[in-house]
mmCIF file of C-alpha atoms in Angstrom:
data_model
loop_
_atom_site.group_PDB
_atom_site.id
_atom_site.type_symbol
_atom_site.label_atom_id
_atom_site.label_comp_id
_atom_site.label_asym_id
_atom_site.label_seq_id
_atom_site.Cartn_x
_atom_site.Cartn_y
_atom_site.Cartn_z
ATOM 1 C CA UNK A 1446 -36.725 34.583 -44.520
ATOM 2 C CA UNK A 1447 -35.886 36.823 -41.654
ATOM 3 C CA UNK A 1448 -39.221 35.935 -40.007
ATOM 4 C CA UNK A 1449 -38.543 32.136 -40.480
ATOM 5 C CA UNK A 1450 -35.170 32.793 -38.830
ATOM 6 C CA UNK A 1451 -36.836 34.765 -36.029
ATOM 7 C CA UNK A 1452 -39.182 31.743 -35.348
ATOM 8 C CA UNK A 1453 -36.223 29.346 -35.104
ATOM 9 C CA UNK A 1454 -34.550 31.567 -32.707
ATOM 10 C CA UNK A 1455 -37.596 31.788 -30.689
ATOM 11 C CA UNK A 1456 -37.795 28.067 -30.467
ATOM 12 C CA UNK A 1457 -34.368 27.787 -29.276
ATOM 13 C CA UNK A 1458 -34.959 30.474 -26.667
ATOM 14 C CA UNK A 1459 -37.677 28.386 -25.138
ATOM 15 C CA UNK A 1460 -36.489 26.125 -22.227
ATOM 16 C CA UNK A 1461 -36.093 22.452 -22.910
ATOM 17 C CA UNK A 1462 -35.075 19.255 -21.072
ATOM 18 C CA UNK A 1463 -31.983 17.542 -22.163
ATOM 19 C CA UNK A 1464 -30.013 14.701 -20.952
ATOM 20 C CA UNK A 1465 -26.709 15.810 -19.258
ATOM 21 C CA UNK A 1466 -23.991 16.098 -21.817
ATOM 22 C CA UNK A 1467 -20.820 14.184 -21.419
ATOM 23 C CA UNK A 1468 -18.884 15.381 -24.521
ATOM 24 C CA UNK A 1469 -19.235 17.068 -27.804
ATOM 25 C CA UNK A 1470 -20.240 13.621 -29.535
ATOM 26 C CA UNK A 1471 -23.170 13.487 -27.124
ATOM 27 C CA UNK A 1472 -24.333 16.993 -26.928
ATOM 28 C CA UNK A 1473 -27.973 17.967 -27.844
ATOM 29 C CA UNK A 1474 -28.363 19.196 -31.313
ATOM 30 C CA UNK A 1475 -29.359 22.697 -30.348
ATOM 31 C CA UNK A 1476 -26.715 23.314 -27.770
ATOM 32 C CA UNK A 1477 -24.470 25.386 -29.976
ATOM 33 C CA UNK A 1478 -27.154 27.088 -32.025
ATOM 34 C CA UNK A 1479 -26.507 30.599 -30.718
ATOM 35 C CA UNK A 1480 -22.762 30.335 -30.484
ATOM 36 C CA UNK A 1481 -22.602 29.020 -34.090
ATOM 37 C CA UNK A 1482 -24.860 31.723 -35.372
ATOM 38 C CA UNK A 1483 -22.878 34.528 -33.615
ATOM 39 C CA UNK A 1484 -19.552 33.113 -34.685
ATOM 40 C CA UNK A 1485 -20.691 32.901 -38.335
ATOM 41 C CA UNK A 1486 -22.221 36.339 -38.250
ATOM 42 C CA UNK A 1487 -18.757 37.833 -37.085
ATOM 43 C CA UNK A 1488 -17.073 35.759 -39.847
ATOM 44 C CA UNK A 1489 -19.369 37.305 -42.440
ATOM 45 C CA UNK A 1490 -18.673 40.730 -41.046
ATOM 46 C CA UNK A 1491 -14.846 40.253 -40.826
ATOM 47 C CA UNK A 1492 -14.491 38.831 -44.283
ATOM 48 C CA UNK A 1493 -16.958 41.194 -46.017
ATOM 49 C CA UNK A 1494 -17.304 41.570 -49.067
ATOM 50 C CA UNK A 1495 -16.017 38.052 -49.655
ATOM 51 C CA UNK A 1496 -19.014 36.734 -47.656
ATOM 52 C CA UNK A 1497 -21.549 38.790 -49.765
ATOM 53 C CA UNK A 1498 -22.566 35.591 -51.813
ATOM 54 C CA UNK A 1499 -24.174 34.277 -48.541
ATOM 55 C CA UNK A 1500 -26.663 37.186 -48.531
ATOM 56 C CA UNK A 1501 -29.752 35.689 -49.925
ATOM 57 C CA UNK A 1502 -30.918 38.838 -51.677
ATOM 58 C CA UNK A 1503 -29.475 42.290 -52.811
ATOM 59 C CA UNK A 1504 -31.628 44.005 -50.059
ATOM 60 C CA UNK A 1505 -29.912 41.793 -47.444
ATOM 61 C CA UNK A 1506 -26.404 42.500 -48.951
ATOM 62 C CA UNK A 1507 -27.103 46.208 -48.991
ATOM 63 C CA UNK A 1508 -28.070 46.283 -45.269
ATOM 64 C CA UNK A 1509 -24.992 44.310 -44.355
ATOM 65 C CA UNK A 1510 -22.693 46.607 -46.513
ATOM 66 C CA UNK A 1511 -24.265 49.563 -44.777
ATOM 67 C CA UNK A 1512 -23.530 48.049 -41.333
ATOM 68 C CA UNK A 1513 -19.997 47.088 -42.289
ATOM 69 C CA UNK A 1514 -19.149 50.466 -43.517
ATOM 70 C CA UNK A 1515 -20.399 52.083 -40.219
ATOM 71 C CA UNK A 1516 -18.559 49.257 -38.132
ATOM 72 C CA UNK A 1517 -15.397 49.719 -40.118
ATOM 73 C CA UNK A 1518 -15.311 53.607 -39.595
ATOM 74 C CA UNK A 1519 -15.856 53.067 -35.778
ATOM 75 C CA UNK A 1520 -12.968 50.801 -35.495
ATOM 76 C CA UNK A 1521 -10.601 53.157 -37.625
ATOM 77 C CA UNK A 1522 -11.502 56.118 -35.499
ATOM 78 C CA UNK A 1523 -10.953 54.696 -32.132
ATOM 79 C CA UNK A 1524 -8.095 55.961 -30.026
ATOM 80 C CA UNK A 1525 -4.753 54.185 -30.550
ATOM 81 C CA UNK A 1526 -4.129 51.362 -28.021
ATOM 82 C CA UNK A 1527 -7.747 51.598 -27.062
ATOM 83 C CA UNK A 1528 -10.243 48.674 -27.645
ATOM 84 C CA UNK A 1529 -13.642 49.595 -28.539
ATOM 85 C CA UNK A 1530 -16.043 47.451 -26.610
ATOM 86 C CA UNK A 1531 -18.671 47.550 -29.205
ATOM 87 C CA UNK A 1532 -16.557 46.690 -32.291
ATOM 88 C CA UNK A 1533 -17.711 43.046 -31.857
ATOM 89 C CA UNK A 1534 -21.234 43.859 -30.835
ATOM 90 C CA UNK A 1535 -24.342 43.238 -32.834
ATOM 91 C CA UNK A 1536 -25.755 45.917 -35.172
ATOM 92 C CA UNK A 1537 -28.078 48.286 -33.336
ATOM 93 C CA UNK A 1538 -30.569 48.461 -36.245
ATOM 94 C CA UNK A 1539 -32.942 45.547 -36.337
ATOM 95 C CA UNK A 1540 -32.895 45.331 -40.105
ATOM 96 C CA UNK A 1541 -29.067 45.216 -40.244
ATOM 97 C CA UNK A 1542 -28.952 42.672 -37.419
ATOM 98 C CA UNK A 1543 -31.471 40.598 -39.052
ATOM 99 C CA UNK A 1544 -29.611 40.767 -42.452
ATOM 100 C CA UNK A 1545 -26.232 39.770 -40.920
ATOM 101 C CA UNK A 1546 -27.917 36.834 -38.884
ATOM 102 C CA UNK A 1547 -29.576 35.684 -42.145
ATOM 103 C CA UNK A 1548 -26.307 35.701 -43.987
ATOM 104 C CA UNK A 1549 -24.718 33.857 -41.223
ATOM 105 C CA UNK A 1550 -27.439 31.116 -41.158
ATOM 106 C CA UNK A 1551 -27.054 30.743 -44.847
ATOM 107 C CA UNK A 1552 -23.405 30.278 -44.582
ATOM 108 C CA UNK A 1553 -23.934 27.585 -41.812
ATOM 109 C CA UNK A 1554 -26.533 25.607 -43.909
ATOM 110 C CA UNK A 1555 -27.223 22.183 -42.473
ATOM 111 C CA UNK A 1556 -24.269 21.756 -40.343
ATOM 112 C CA UNK A 1557 -25.015 18.237 -39.324
ATOM 113 C CA UNK A 1558 -25.325 16.971 -42.879
ATOM 114 C CA UNK A 1559 -22.472 18.646 -44.895
ATOM 115 C CA UNK A 1560 -19.470 18.797 -42.626
ATOM 116 C CA UNK A 1561 -16.935 18.883 -45.734
ATOM 117 C CA UNK A 1562 -19.083 21.311 -47.655
ATOM 118 C CA UNK A 1563 -19.211 23.710 -44.511
ATOM 119 C CA UNK A 1564 -15.479 23.728 -44.269
ATOM 120 C CA UNK A 1565 -15.271 24.544 -47.929
ATOM 121 C CA UNK A 1566 -17.524 27.556 -47.372
ATOM 122 C CA UNK A 1567 -15.934 28.672 -44.186
ATOM 123 C CA UNK A 1568 -12.234 28.246 -45.067
ATOM 124 C CA UNK A 1569 -12.029 31.196 -47.735
ATOM 125 C CA UNK A 1570 -13.834 33.557 -45.266
ATOM 126 C CA UNK A 1571 -11.678 32.468 -42.464
ATOM 127 C CA UNK A 1572 -8.456 33.161 -44.428
ATOM 128 C CA UNK A 1573 -9.776 36.579 -45.530
ATOM 129 C CA UNK A 1574 -10.963 37.553 -41.892
ATOM 130 C CA UNK A 1575 -7.685 36.559 -40.280
ATOM 131 C CA UNK A 1576 -5.496 38.221 -42.924
ATOM 132 C CA UNK A 1577 -7.342 41.533 -42.981
ATOM 133 C CA UNK A 1578 -7.866 42.039 -39.232
ATOM 134 C CA UNK A 1579 -5.808 42.088 -36.037
ATOM 135 C CA UNK A 1580 -3.556 39.285 -35.244
ATOM 136 C CA UNK A 1581 -5.858 38.275 -32.450
ATOM 137 C CA UNK A 1582 -8.887 37.705 -34.613
ATOM 138 C CA UNK A 1583 -7.853 34.124 -35.080
ATOM 139 C CA UNK A 1584 -7.526 33.727 -31.278
ATOM 140 C CA UNK A 1585 -10.974 35.283 -30.663
ATOM 141 C CA UNK A 1586 -12.588 32.616 -32.869
ATOM 142 C CA UNK A 1587 -10.684 29.722 -31.206
ATOM 143 C CA UNK A 1588 -12.080 30.909 -27.872
ATOM 144 C CA UNK A 1589 -15.778 30.677 -29.014
ATOM 145 C CA UNK A 1590 -17.540 27.579 -27.810
ATOM 146 C CA UNK A 1591 -18.927 26.485 -31.180
ATOM 147 C CA UNK A 1592 -20.124 23.118 -32.326
ATOM 148 C CA UNK A 1593 -17.566 20.397 -33.335
ATOM 149 C CA UNK A 1594 -18.693 20.760 -36.911
ATOM 150 C CA UNK A 1595 -18.020 24.470 -36.919
ATOM 151 C CA UNK A 1596 -14.752 24.030 -35.018
ATOM 152 C CA UNK A 1597 -13.463 21.699 -37.530
ATOM 153 C CA UNK A 1598 -14.546 24.107 -40.372
ATOM 154 C CA UNK A 1599 -12.713 27.001 -38.799
ATOM 155 C CA UNK A 1600 -9.555 25.291 -38.101
ATOM 156 C CA UNK A 1601 -6.544 26.325 -40.086
ATOM 157 C CA UNK A 1602 -4.888 23.201 -41.470
ATOM 158 C CA UNK A 1603 -1.643 22.275 -43.161
ATOM 159 C CA UNK A 1604 -1.223 18.771 -44.833
ATOM 160 C CA UNK A 1605 -3.973 17.236 -42.753
ATOM 161 C CA UNK A 1606 -3.109 18.721 -39.348
ATOM 162 C CA UNK A 1607 -4.508 21.628 -37.504
ATOM 163 C CA UNK A 1608 -1.740 24.220 -38.033
ATOM 164 C CA UNK A 1609 0.697 24.379 -35.079
ATOM 165 C CA UNK A 1610 1.001 27.667 -33.316
ATOM 166 C CA UNK A 1611 1.263 29.396 -29.908
ATOM 167 C CA UNK A 1612 -2.409 28.934 -29.053
ATOM 168 C CA UNK A 1613 -3.593 25.783 -27.507
ATOM 169 C CA UNK A 1614 -7.169 26.290 -26.810
ATOM 170 C CA UNK A 1615 -9.120 23.223 -26.006
ATOM 171 C CA UNK A 1616 -11.230 23.727 -29.269
ATOM 172 C CA UNK A 1617 -8.155 22.796 -31.290
ATOM 173 C CA UNK A 1618 -8.522 19.383 -30.034
ATOM 174 C CA UNK A 1619 -11.858 18.596 -31.832
ATOM 175 C CA UNK A 1620 -11.259 15.503 -33.914
ATOM 176 C CA UNK A 1621 -11.206 16.195 -37.689
ATOM 177 C CA UNK A 1622 -13.625 13.312 -38.375
ATOM 178 C CA UNK A 1623 -16.139 11.162 -36.506
ATOM 179 C CA UNK A 1624 -14.169 8.040 -35.630
ATOM 180 C CA UNK A 1625 -15.341 4.718 -34.039
ATOM 181 C CA UNK A 1626 -11.743 4.151 -32.681
ATOM 182 C CA UNK A 1627 -9.830 6.342 -30.220
ATOM 183 C CA UNK A 1628 -6.333 7.615 -29.799
ATOM 184 C CA UNK A 1629 -5.583 4.803 -27.503
ATOM 185 C CA UNK A 1630 -5.949 2.493 -30.568
ATOM 186 C CA UNK A 1631 -3.143 3.999 -32.529
ATOM 187 C CA UNK A 1632 0.435 2.815 -32.178
ATOM 188 C CA UNK A 1633 3.433 5.084 -32.703
ATOM 189 C CA UNK A 1634 4.454 3.286 -35.859
ATOM 190 C CA UNK A 1635 1.692 2.107 -38.108
ATOM 191 C CA UNK A 1636 2.154 -1.757 -38.467
ATOM 192 C CA UNK A 1637 4.038 -2.586 -41.578
ATOM 193 C CA UNK A 1638 1.396 -5.037 -42.773
ATOM 194 C CA UNK A 1639 -1.044 -1.940 -42.912
ATOM 195 C CA UNK A 1640 1.551 -0.129 -44.884
ATOM 196 C CA UNK A 1641 1.830 -2.965 -47.419
ATOM 197 C CA UNK A 1642 -2.011 -3.228 -47.635
ATOM 198 C CA UNK A 1643 -2.978 0.422 -48.181
ATOM 199 C CA UNK A 1644 0.117 2.390 -49.182
ATOM 200 C CA UNK A 1645 1.505 0.485 -52.161
ATOM 201 C CA UNK A 1646 0.842 3.414 -54.587
ATOM 202 C CA UNK A 1647 3.323 5.413 -52.463
ATOM 203 C CA UNK A 1648 5.968 2.823 -51.485
ATOM 204 C CA UNK A 1649 6.187 1.486 -55.028
ATOM 205 C CA UNK A 1650 7.599 4.821 -55.923
ATOM 206 C CA UNK A 1651 10.634 4.437 -53.554
ATOM 207 C CA UNK A 1652 13.861 2.447 -53.732
ATOM 208 C CA UNK A 1653 13.062 -1.131 -52.398
ATOM 209 C CA UNK A 1654 16.187 -0.876 -50.383
ATOM 210 C CA UNK A 1655 15.143 2.297 -48.553
ATOM 211 C CA UNK A 1656 14.112 1.290 -45.052
ATOM 212 C CA UNK A 1657 13.848 4.871 -43.711
ATOM 213 C CA UNK A 1658 11.216 6.507 -45.813
ATOM 214 C CA UNK A 1659 8.580 3.665 -44.963
ATOM 215 C CA UNK A 1660 9.544 4.199 -41.239
ATOM 216 C CA UNK A 1661 8.814 7.854 -41.671
ATOM 217 C CA UNK A 1662 5.616 7.057 -43.399
ATOM 218 C CA UNK A 1663 4.586 4.784 -40.553
ATOM 219 C CA UNK A 1664 5.094 7.551 -37.889
ATOM 220 C CA UNK A 1665 3.273 10.294 -40.000
ATOM 221 C CA UNK A 1666 0.265 8.179 -40.647
ATOM 222 C CA UNK A 1667 -0.042 7.274 -36.795
ATOM 223 C CA UNK A 1668 0.114 11.034 -36.296
ATOM 224 C CA UNK A 1669 -2.613 11.727 -38.839
ATOM 225 C CA UNK A 1670 -4.814 8.914 -37.187
ATOM 226 C CA UNK A 1671 -4.516 10.349 -33.855
ATOM 227 C CA UNK A 1672 -5.435 13.950 -35.172
ATOM 228 C CA UNK A 1673 -8.533 12.232 -36.734
ATOM 229 C CA UNK A 1674 -9.564 10.636 -33.563
ATOM 230 C CA UNK A 1675 -8.464 13.187 -31.001
ATOM 231 C CA UNK A 1676 -7.720 16.436 -32.846
ATOM 232 C CA UNK A 1677 -4.839 18.776 -32.100
ATOM 233 C CA UNK A 1678 -1.725 19.963 -33.810
ATOM 234 C CA UNK A 1679 0.917 17.491 -34.935
ATOM 235 C CA UNK A 1680 3.205 18.250 -31.797
ATOM 236 C CA UNK A 1681 0.232 17.509 -29.628
ATOM 237 C CA UNK A 1682 -0.537 14.262 -31.486
ATOM 238 C CA UNK A 1683 3.226 13.358 -30.979
ATOM 239 C CA UNK A 1684 3.016 13.828 -27.235
ATOM 240 C CA UNK A 1685 0.178 11.416 -27.172
ATOM 241 C CA UNK A 1686 2.207 8.706 -28.907
ATOM 242 C CA UNK A 1687 5.335 9.233 -26.962
ATOM 243 C CA UNK A 1688 7.107 10.542 -30.011
ATOM 244 C CA UNK A 1689 9.764 13.301 -29.456
ATOM 245 C CA UNK A 1690 8.925 16.576 -31.148
ATOM 246 C CA UNK A 1691 12.033 16.692 -33.234
ATOM 247 C CA UNK A 1692 11.473 13.066 -34.485
ATOM 248 C CA UNK A 1693 7.894 13.749 -35.629
ATOM 249 C CA UNK A 1694 9.147 17.038 -37.378
ATOM 250 C CA UNK A 1695 11.809 14.984 -39.123
ATOM 251 C CA UNK A 1696 9.491 12.528 -40.433
ATOM 252 C CA UNK A 1697 7.024 15.071 -41.669
ATOM 253 C CA UNK A 1698 9.784 17.018 -43.236
ATOM 254 C CA UNK A 1699 10.948 13.687 -45.144
ATOM 255 C CA UNK A 1700 7.512 13.076 -46.523
ATOM 256 C CA UNK A 1701 6.975 16.711 -47.543
ATOM 257 C CA UNK A 1702 10.280 16.589 -49.585
ATOM 258 C CA UNK A 1703 9.337 13.330 -51.187
ATOM 259 C CA UNK A 1704 5.586 13.912 -51.870
ATOM 260 C CA UNK A 1705 4.850 17.463 -52.397
ATOM 261 C CA UNK A 1706 7.059 18.172 -55.525
ATOM 262 C CA UNK A 1707 5.364 15.371 -57.404
ATOM 263 C CA UNK A 1708 1.842 16.205 -56.048
ATOM 264 C CA UNK A 1709 1.678 12.783 -54.325
ATOM 265 C CA UNK A 1710 0.439 14.064 -50.906
ATOM 266 C CA UNK A 1711 -3.251 13.325 -51.917
ATOM 267 C CA UNK A 1712 -2.196 9.707 -52.281
ATOM 268 C CA UNK A 1713 -1.186 9.738 -48.619
ATOM 269 C CA UNK A 1714 -4.375 11.378 -47.527
ATOM 270 C CA UNK A 1715 -6.564 8.872 -49.474
ATOM 271 C CA UNK A 1716 -4.756 5.906 -47.997
ATOM 272 C CA UNK A 1717 -4.935 7.267 -44.382
ATOM 273 C CA UNK A 1718 -8.692 7.680 -44.782
ATOM 274 C CA UNK A 1719 -8.869 4.116 -45.896
ATOM 275 C CA UNK A 1720 -7.025 2.900 -42.805
ATOM 276 C CA UNK A 1721 -9.463 5.069 -40.750
ATOM 277 C CA UNK A 1722 -12.452 3.395 -42.385
ATOM 278 C CA UNK A 1723 -10.883 -0.074 -41.593
ATOM 279 C CA UNK A 1724 -10.429 0.766 -37.984
ATOM 280 C CA UNK A 1725 -14.002 2.264 -37.827
ATOM 281 C CA UNK A 1726 -15.305 -1.153 -39.193
ATOM 282 C CA UNK A 1727 -13.108 -3.354 -36.793
ATOM 283 C CA UNK A 1728 -15.014 -5.400 -34.313
ATOM 284 C CA UNK A 1729 -12.199 -5.070 -31.696
ATOM 285 C CA UNK A 1730 -9.293 -2.569 -31.361
ATOM 286 C CA UNK A 1731 -5.971 -3.031 -29.746
ATOM 287 C CA UNK A 1732 -5.388 -0.702 -26.837
ATOM 288 C CA UNK A 1733 -1.817 0.445 -27.632
ATOM 289 C CA UNK A 1734 -1.988 3.163 -24.908
ATOM 290 C CA UNK A 1735 -2.327 0.559 -22.231
ATOM 291 C CA UNK A 1736 0.354 -1.570 -23.691
ATOM 292 C CA UNK A 1737 2.581 1.431 -23.675
ATOM 293 C CA UNK A 1738 1.674 2.330 -20.128
ATOM 294 C CA UNK A 1739 2.061 -1.251 -18.766
ATOM 295 C CA UNK A 1740 5.386 -1.745 -20.290
ATOM 296 C CA UNK A 1741 6.827 1.662 -19.436
ATOM 297 C CA UNK A 1742 8.892 0.218 -16.507
ATOM 298 C CA UNK A 1743 8.953 -3.487 -17.545
ATOM 299 C CA UNK A 1744 12.171 -5.501 -18.098
ATOM 300 C CA UNK A 1745 12.160 -9.046 -19.485
ATOM 301 C CA UNK A 1746 12.716 -11.406 -16.529
ATOM 302 C CA UNK A 1747 16.156 -13.022 -16.444
ATOM 303 C CA UNK A 1748 14.445 -16.594 -16.619
ATOM 304 C CA UNK A 1749 12.635 -15.546 -19.811
ATOM 305 C CA UNK A 1750 15.790 -14.432 -21.317
ATOM 306 C CA UNK A 1751 17.508 -17.613 -20.569
ATOM 307 C CA UNK A 1752 14.722 -19.576 -22.300
ATOM 308 C CA UNK A 1753 15.101 -17.419 -25.322
ATOM 309 C CA UNK A 1754 18.783 -17.948 -25.569
ATOM 310 C CA UNK A 1755 18.851 -21.652 -24.674
ATOM 311 C CA UNK A 1756 20.704 -23.567 -27.381
ATOM 312 C CA UNK A 1757 22.134 -20.581 -28.985
ATOM 313 C CA UNK A 1758 25.567 -21.317 -28.101
ATOM 314 C CA UNK A 1759 27.174 -18.872 -30.625
ATOM 315 C CA UNK A 1760 25.294 -15.869 -29.233
ATOM 316 C CA UNK A 1761 27.895 -13.756 -27.536
ATOM 317 C CA UNK A 1762 27.060 -12.340 -24.026
ATOM 318 C CA UNK A 1763 23.689 -14.036 -24.142
ATOM 319 C CA UNK A 1764 23.107 -13.329 -20.437
ATOM 320 C CA UNK A 1765 24.750 -9.863 -20.220
ATOM 321 C CA UNK A 1766 22.800 -6.925 -19.078
ATOM 322 C CA UNK A 1767 23.410 -5.301 -22.586
ATOM 323 C CA UNK A 1768 21.559 -8.299 -24.175
ATOM 324 C CA UNK A 1769 18.759 -8.265 -21.593
ATOM 325 C CA UNK A 1770 18.285 -4.482 -22.202
ATOM 326 C CA UNK A 1771 18.327 -4.944 -25.915
ATOM 327 C CA UNK A 1772 15.833 -7.819 -25.669
ATOM 328 C CA UNK A 1773 13.597 -5.595 -23.486
ATOM 329 C CA UNK A 1774 13.637 -2.815 -26.165
ATOM 330 C CA UNK A 1775 12.935 -5.018 -29.002
ATOM 331 C CA UNK A 1776 9.970 -6.731 -27.195
ATOM 332 C CA UNK A 1777 8.531 -3.366 -26.085
ATOM 333 C CA UNK A 1778 8.747 -2.121 -29.803
ATOM 334 C CA UNK A 1779 6.918 -5.228 -31.211
ATOM 335 C CA UNK A 1780 4.353 -5.144 -28.427
ATOM 336 C CA UNK A 1781 3.553 -1.373 -28.711
ATOM 337 C CA UNK A 1782 4.370 -1.101 -32.324
ATOM 338 C CA UNK A 1783 6.742 1.684 -31.276
ATOM 339 C CA UNK A 1784 10.307 2.769 -32.395
ATOM 340 C CA UNK A 1785 12.943 0.941 -30.351
ATOM 341 C CA UNK A 1786 14.974 4.169 -30.360
ATOM 342 C CA UNK A 1787 12.366 5.698 -28.240
ATOM 343 C CA UNK A 1788 11.766 2.654 -25.962
ATOM 344 C CA UNK A 1789 11.913 3.019 -22.110
ATOM 345 C CA UNK A 1790 15.442 1.420 -21.818
ATOM 346 C CA UNK A 1791 16.910 3.803 -24.484
ATOM 347 C CA UNK A 1792 15.189 6.851 -23.067
ATOM 348 C CA UNK A 1793 16.343 5.957 -19.665
ATOM 349 C CA UNK A 1794 20.008 6.256 -20.802
ATOM 350 C CA UNK A 1795 19.329 9.611 -22.500
ATOM 351 C CA UNK A 1796 17.627 11.025 -19.241
ATOM 352 C CA UNK A 1797 20.627 9.809 -17.312
ATOM 353 C CA UNK A 1798 22.896 11.437 -19.842
ATOM 354 C CA UNK A 1799 24.552 8.193 -20.652
ATOM 355 C CA UNK A 1800 25.549 7.066 -24.144
ATOM 356 C CA UNK A 1801 23.148 4.909 -26.010
ATOM 357 C CA UNK A 1802 25.629 3.785 -28.610
ATOM 358 C CA UNK A 1803 26.248 0.199 -27.371
ATOM 359 C CA UNK A 1804 22.603 -0.432 -26.699
ATOM 360 C CA UNK A 1805 21.483 0.966 -30.139
ATOM 361 C CA UNK A 1806 24.454 -0.899 -31.781
ATOM 362 C CA UNK A 1807 23.311 -4.267 -30.102
ATOM 363 C CA UNK A 1808 19.660 -3.816 -31.354
ATOM 364 C CA UNK A 1809 20.898 -2.772 -34.820
ATOM 365 C CA UNK A 1810 22.975 -6.021 -35.101
ATOM 366 C CA UNK A 1811 19.838 -8.082 -34.637
ATOM 367 C CA UNK A 1812 17.516 -6.027 -36.789
ATOM 368 C CA UNK A 1813 19.791 -5.367 -39.853
ATOM 369 C CA UNK A 1814 18.503 -7.404 -42.679
ATOM 370 C CA UNK A 1815 21.853 -8.579 -43.644
ATOM 371 C CA UNK A 1816 22.405 -9.957 -39.989
ATOM 372 C CA UNK A 1817 19.269 -11.909 -40.025
ATOM 373 C CA UNK A 1818 20.753 -15.213 -40.364
ATOM 374 C CA UNK A 1819 22.035 -18.071 -38.047
ATOM 375 C CA UNK A 1820 21.966 -17.528 -34.437
ATOM 376 C CA UNK A 1821 20.867 -13.952 -34.650
ATOM 377 C CA UNK A 1822 17.967 -14.839 -36.652
ATOM 378 C CA UNK A 1823 16.871 -17.588 -34.285
ATOM 379 C CA UNK A 1824 17.140 -15.109 -31.390
ATOM 380 C CA UNK A 1825 15.101 -12.378 -33.094
ATOM 381 C CA UNK A 1826 12.456 -15.068 -34.158
ATOM 382 C CA UNK A 1827 12.137 -16.083 -30.428
ATOM 383 C CA UNK A 1828 11.990 -12.605 -29.324
ATOM 384 C CA UNK A 1829 9.161 -11.853 -31.706
ATOM 385 C CA UNK A 1830 7.229 -15.001 -30.704
ATOM 386 C CA UNK A 1831 7.659 -14.004 -26.981
ATOM 387 C CA UNK A 1832 6.423 -10.416 -27.843
ATOM 388 C CA UNK A 1833 3.356 -11.785 -29.513
ATOM 389 C CA UNK A 1834 2.460 -13.925 -26.390
ATOM 390 C CA UNK A 1835 3.098 -10.981 -24.151
ATOM 391 C CA UNK A 1836 0.801 -8.701 -26.186
ATOM 392 C CA UNK A 1837 -1.937 -11.306 -26.148
ATOM 393 C CA UNK A 1838 -1.537 -11.534 -22.281
ATOM 394 C CA UNK A 1839 -1.792 -7.748 -21.984
ATOM 395 C CA UNK A 1840 -4.904 -7.584 -24.152
ATOM 396 C CA UNK A 1841 -6.432 -10.143 -21.957
ATOM 397 C CA UNK A 1842 -5.570 -8.256 -18.806
ATOM 398 C CA UNK A 1843 -3.430 -11.058 -17.521
ATOM 399 C CA UNK A 1844 -0.533 -10.017 -15.208
ATOM 400 C CA UNK A 1845 2.911 -10.241 -16.681
#
């Protein structure tokens, strides 16, 4: 077995011609062979004896155990405050080195074929290694330039996200799955029609009159889809979608309180995966990032607002600046599938340290279900139709 591994190592040491790599998705298969093998070997050593099951024979296990004993003694006997350069080095004996590499190769298996299985093998060892060793052990692994498959397997996760922490190495941004959609195709709030189609098992458990839990659900699902397509911690995903950190945290907290006690979080994970598969299969994707960027400084033209309010004689202050700003926020929210509370008009008031109360109240009066009747209902319907036309124009690249 060691000779077979040696032959594979020799093959990877021979120079070959590869096309220039543009990203992890397009890198050649052998690019990360050595970095993956080295990382797995360190993981076997740091988590020993938990990793002993990956030694393919008792002889191999004995060789690794002998090396780990020597290595552990070397680390313990070093001077306080002094780092020993060779504590992360390969074993000096060829038999011990071969045994450690063989266990590492067994641990890795066929990385390109069993991503979920690789994570199941890696995670218990990573947990043991990070718990038993210095605090910077996890950071050292994050700095290693490993393959996307191994990076995904190593990432410490919590409820579907890479665990948030003080380290923001680029490797944390590796997507958690191979997606045929990008982060630009995810809105800040998952469309309500998608919630109705895929999350009925969850929403049926909630009070039908509760409008806030579904809103938190829409936000968290979008965060999880961004993580699937682009990687990163949930705060990093929130930044991509333009969601304030505290808002994203609040939505996650609400869902945790409602789903974890009853063991319903797996229902959420299953439904999100279904949405991801549907996006994978879609022939066309909406570029929500472009919509958000284009409308970041947009305001509804006065003549368009006049057309929307024509004939609505009972609509108070139809031509006021407040009505125009409220209409702008509502159009933005519908086109981008975002939260009107974080629309550019509302955020502009916050940045200027001005009260948002009047604007939020005006929007609320139009959106509150009990107020959706008569003149307000007609006005809201016209705004939605106008927003649909604007979205179509944006997707076709027409000037607005």
